[in-house]
Amino acid sequence: MTRDEQTRDVGQERTLPLVILGEMVIMPRIPVPLQVGKGKSYRAMEHAMRGDREVLLIFVSEEEIEGFKGSEPQKLPPVGVIARLEEFLKLPDDTVRIILEGLERAEVGDYVQNEPFHMVRCTPRPDPRPEGPEVEALMAEVKAQVEEIISYMPEVSQEAVAFVHRIDDPGHLADVVAYGPAFEFEDRLELLNLLDPVERLRKVQRELSHQLELLRLRAKIQSDTKEALDQSQKEYFLREQMKAIRRELGEDDLDEDPIDELKRKIAELNAPDYVKETATHELKRLVQQGMNSPEAGVIRTYIDWILSLPWAKEEQQPISLQEAKRVLDEDHYGLDKVKERLLEYLAVRKLAGTKMRSPILCLVGPPGVGKTSLGRSIARALGRAFVRASLGGVRDEAEIRGHRRTYIGAMPGRIIQSIKTAKSNQPVFILDEIDKLGADYRGDPTSALLEVLDPEQNATFSDHYLEIPFDLSQVIFIATANQLDPIPGPLRDRMEIIEIGGYTEDEKLEIARGFLVPKQREFHGLQPEHMQITDAALLKIIREYTREAGVRNLEREIAALCRKVARRVAEAAEGETIAVTIDAADLPELLGPEKFSYGLAEQHDEVGVATGVSWSTTGGDTMSFEVLPLRGKGELKLTGQLGEVMKESAQAALSYVRYRAEELGISPTFFEEHAIHIHVPEGAVPKDGPSAGITLTTALVSAMTGIPVRRDVAMTGEVTLRGKILPIGGLKEKTMAAHRAGIKTFLLPKENLKDLVEIPAKVREEMQIIPVEHMDEVLKIALARPIKSASNPPLQPKSQKSGKRATPSA
Ligand code: ADP
């Protein structure tokens, strides 16, 4: 028992100077240092120092203390603490050092005086000392709680635990605990007002157990995320906390942790060991660097790439040649020779497997002749995936083989990208536009491609980005090209070339009728009864809406018709049936005005205009060559975007005409008095090559002699200065284009006769094909009237009138 309890009367009302403290509570039996402003409370303490040093403390909130500063006496709280001033020391710097020790609770009575400080009546209420098992248990419980709470606070010394354990007075225990950080001013005030120590202790116990729950939760969160984390892993740490919190809240359906997810995916990846090892190694790097590091994105992308590639050994589907033939026929009209070559290729693959160095197929032909769709059919026939990568404009080795990972924004090359798309390591892989491959300072893509295609190397194809080898040996590569010549030599040597020429009108009609229309109809969700297109309409589309070697635009126009009908079907009223038959006359309304005029380019035989044929990657076409003599002094003007070679041919043609002027009946002074303008219309399209030689010469002679050129004759061939005619290339496309344009007579170099085998029979039947060796023969046939020369009798065109001429058989 303390001295005070012995000497003072319990329950005896007293009058004490009042000290008002804001936002703090001083519990009995605990010494506290204090700072007080020089107001009434200060004066009250000065007064107490002169007597028994005892004051009554009351505790109010920040707002209330403002009221106490005024002159009006404020309402007093029910309970205060009687305290003794242990120290009240005025320091030289005019501040005061105060130490107070609370003695006991007291019920607060009324004011006795208000100036110069408050004196208040109060009745001391020291804690009773209840005993019994319940109190014991409660105390033990609170002590255990305190111990546990302190265990979560490494900054609090263990002394505090020992101190709490030594307390044997329940009320005092509650008061001491109320100083803990878990309690706020309001809580402490509530505890102060509770005069019953057991009740007070119970409240403390409840408060602590709530506190503990929070602490345990936080600790759990922390232990869930207890891996040693550095600064860069802050993000990861926070995510973990968030997840732990969500888990605690029962929102357990969380996304998997990204690292765990990668780990699991690597474990599940069906791939050779070296792949998994690399992926695991990278994952370790990712963990080390932290998800938040600048490197993390790069590493993740890399791991994702590894995870997304089809590494696993795939089952080899047996090749059935019958099935392959069936599928090829089902998808394509005609192309018999091409299909045969494809089947031979598959037969070899079937027998030799991958043991043999089977050559890479290369389909060469103008656009829209079915190169890609043949590849697709092969894939379908073999039950393999199908992918294509365009090599057009690829100049950089890295586009084939990828960039090294040190390069910003690095990615695998097109081969690996396509394999990812295919989701299979044995797809049919179309390498499109292999003739448009370039090469420059960034390295030659050809050599990279050679490695891709070489069966001895491609089992361990190494992409710069991936760095680990990928097996391409099961891939069926098929290259496509529009032209053969530009394909780099080493590549061409590796490939088996299959040429596909353009289609004739009849073939196009068959393709449209049997393949394109049904395909597009189905594509647009139409039934055959919804839409029919007559042959006349198809022919009109072929002739007047398209001008092409293949059927790409034809298919596009048919698709346009299907769209129109599909719309009508969709808009039809309930019960209404739509059955459209599209005839030739309907086309302008549905497809707009005709895009090309069918038939001969010229209405009449004209002077100075001859018809040549050109050949480009898009197939053949007819082309007019115009010559106009103007007043001048023998200059030569060339327009229409002519290339160097064609310009030289024009000069050679002019020289030839000058050289033969007399025989051709051209006045010797003609060249002194005239300039020559040569123009090839469609000026925006670049034209080049030597094969227009005979056409240019014919147009020149016509212009100078005034004899018209037959508009139904087309010609091709290079001319020497002496008028000899040399062979040219692209004959098949050229004759087909002439046939398409309604040309009746086609002149070609005699040396090209051997190429006639390629030309469809229909073209040979419907168009006279005449081999020529010399310019004189050309002029005889192409000019509408014989030439009258000064020195010679007129050059008489042979059987010009009958128009009959035996077509040489090839
Ligand atoms: P390419 O690859 O030669 O440019 P595509 O394979 O893209 O041509 O063919 C264009 C369209 O024409 C495709 O829809 C294709 O199915 C179709 N096609 C081409 N040739 C034929 C053919 N002989 N029979 C049926 N459809 C064909």
PDB file of C-alpha atoms and ligand atoms in Angstrom, residues 328-335 339 363-377 388 430 432 480-482 500 503 507 510-512 514-516 519-520 550-556, ligand 1:
ATOM      1  CA  LEU A 328      -6.165 -31.122-105.466  1.00  0.00           C
ATOM      2  CA  ASP A 329      -8.859 -31.925-108.015  1.00  0.00           C
ATOM      3  CA  GLU A 330     -11.597 -30.873-105.697  1.00  0.00           C
ATOM      4  CA  ASP A 331     -10.018 -27.455-105.201  1.00  0.00           C
ATOM      5  CA  HIS A 332      -8.657 -26.709-108.666  1.00  0.00           C
ATOM      6  CA  TYR A 333      -9.799 -26.826-112.197  1.00  0.00           C
ATOM      7  CA  GLY A 334      -7.301 -28.001-114.831  1.00  0.00           C
ATOM      8  CA  LEU A 335      -3.628 -27.473-113.969  1.00  0.00           C
ATOM      9  CA  LYS A 339      -0.973 -31.366-110.081  1.00  0.00           C
ATOM     10  CA  LEU A 363       5.520 -22.397-108.179  1.00  0.00           C
ATOM     11  CA  VAL A 364       6.157 -19.653-110.702  1.00  0.00           C
ATOM     12  CA  GLY A 365       3.399 -17.738-112.416  1.00  0.00           C
ATOM     13  CA  PRO A 366       1.391 -14.536-112.561  1.00  0.00           C
ATOM     14  CA  PRO A 367      -0.832 -13.562-109.636  1.00  0.00           C
ATOM     15  CA  GLY A 368      -4.130 -15.304-109.155  1.00  0.00           C
ATOM     16  CA  VAL A 369      -3.304 -18.530-110.948  1.00  0.00           C
ATOM     17  CA  GLY A 370      -3.653 -20.579-107.807  1.00  0.00           C
ATOM     18  CA  LYS A 371      -0.124 -20.899-106.458  1.00  0.00           C
ATOM     19  CA  THR A 372      -1.113 -20.185-102.897  1.00  0.00           C
ATOM     20  CA  SER A 373      -4.292 -22.142-103.074  1.00  0.00           C
ATOM     21  CA  LEU A 374      -2.411 -25.181-104.372  1.00  0.00           C
ATOM     22  CA  GLY A 375      -0.211 -24.953-101.308  1.00  0.00           C
ATOM     23  CA  ARG A 376      -3.281 -24.764 -99.148  1.00  0.00           C
ATOM     24  CA  SER A 377      -4.711 -27.853-100.824  1.00  0.00           C
ATOM     25  CA  ARG A 388       2.645 -18.307 -95.495  1.00  0.00           C
ATOM     26  CA  ILE A 430       4.491 -21.021 -98.390  1.00  0.00           C
ATOM     27  CA  ASP A 432       5.662 -16.047-101.096  1.00  0.00           C
ATOM     28  CA  THR A 480       6.097 -18.988-105.054  1.00  0.00           C
ATOM     29  CA  ALA A 481       7.270 -16.364-107.513  1.00  0.00           C
ATOM     30  CA  ASN A 482       5.878 -14.312-110.318  1.00  0.00           C
ATOM     31  CA  ILE A 500       1.887 -22.057-114.027  1.00  0.00           C
ATOM     32  CA  TYR A 503      -5.719 -19.099-117.955  1.00  0.00           C
ATOM     33  CA  GLU A 507     -10.582 -21.927-118.484  1.00  0.00           C
ATOM     34  CA  GLU A 510     -14.818 -23.075-116.037  1.00  0.00           C
ATOM     35  CA  ILE A 511     -13.012 -21.947-112.918  1.00  0.00           C
ATOM     36  CA  ALA A 512     -15.589 -19.293-112.220  1.00  0.00           C
ATOM     37  CA  GLY A 514     -17.172 -24.629-111.011  1.00  0.00           C
ATOM     38  CA  PHE A 515     -15.086 -23.102-108.244  1.00  0.00           C
ATOM     39  CA  LEU A 516     -15.202 -19.371-107.654  1.00  0.00           C
ATOM     40  CA  LYS A 519     -16.906 -20.868-103.121  1.00  0.00           C
ATOM     41  CA  GLN A 520     -17.954 -17.239-102.840  1.00  0.00           C
ATOM     42  CA  GLY A 550      -5.094 -15.330-113.247  1.00  0.00           C
ATOM     43  CA  VAL A 551      -8.521 -15.175-111.669  1.00  0.00           C
ATOM     44  CA  ARG A 552      -7.953 -12.992-108.665  1.00  0.00           C
ATOM     45  CA  ASN A 553      -9.989  -9.997-109.833  1.00  0.00           C
ATOM     46  CA  LEU A 554     -12.572 -12.294-111.322  1.00  0.00           C
ATOM     47  CA  GLU A 555     -13.054 -13.803-107.907  1.00  0.00           C
ATOM     48  CA  ARG A 556     -13.236 -10.323-106.403  1.00  0.00           C
TER      49      ARG A 556
HETATM   50  P1  ADP B   1      -1.643 -16.863-106.478  1.00  0.00           P
HETATM   51  O1  ADP B   1      -1.128 -17.402-105.222  1.00  0.00           O
HETATM   52  O2  ADP B   1      -1.106 -17.571-107.676  1.00  0.00           O
HETATM   53  O3  ADP B   1      -1.530 -15.391-106.622  1.00  0.00           O
HETATM   54  P2  ADP B   1      -4.187 -17.676-105.455  1.00  0.00           P
HETATM   55  O4  ADP B   1      -3.808 -19.028-105.025  1.00  0.00           O
HETATM   56  O5  ADP B   1      -4.324 -16.623-104.425  1.00  0.00           O
HETATM   57  O6  ADP B   1      -3.201 -17.163-106.557  1.00  0.00           O
HETATM   58  O7  ADP B   1      -5.518 -17.798-106.289  1.00  0.00           O
HETATM   59  C1  ADP B   1      -6.510 -16.788-106.370  1.00  0.00           C
HETATM   60  C2  ADP B   1      -7.878 -17.401-106.301  1.00  0.00           C
HETATM   61  O8  ADP B   1      -8.162 -18.097-107.486  1.00  0.00           O
HETATM   62  C3  ADP B   1      -7.991 -18.418-105.184  1.00  0.00           C
HETATM   63  O9  ADP B   1      -9.255 -18.272-104.599  1.00  0.00           O
HETATM   64  C4  ADP B   1      -7.902 -19.756-105.909  1.00  0.00           C
HETATM   65  O10 ADP B   1      -8.602 -20.740-105.226  1.00  0.00           O
HETATM   66  C5  ADP B   1      -8.537 -19.437-107.240  1.00  0.00           C
HETATM   67  N1  ADP B   1      -8.005 -20.299-108.279  1.00  0.00           N
HETATM   68  C6  ADP B   1      -6.868 -20.099-108.982  1.00  0.00           C
HETATM   69  N2  ADP B   1      -6.683 -21.084-109.877  1.00  0.00           N
HETATM   70  C7  ADP B   1      -7.714 -21.928-109.741  1.00  0.00           C
HETATM   71  C8  ADP B   1      -8.091 -23.147-110.396  1.00  0.00           C
HETATM   72  N3  ADP B   1      -7.356 -23.693-111.362  1.00  0.00           N
HETATM   73  N4  ADP B   1      -9.220 -23.741-110.001  1.00  0.00           N
HETATM   74  C9  ADP B   1      -9.977 -23.207-109.015  1.00  0.00           C
HETATM   75  N5  ADP B   1      -9.703 -22.070-108.391  1.00  0.00           N
HETATM   76  C10 ADP B   1      -8.570 -21.420-108.730  1.00  0.00           C
END
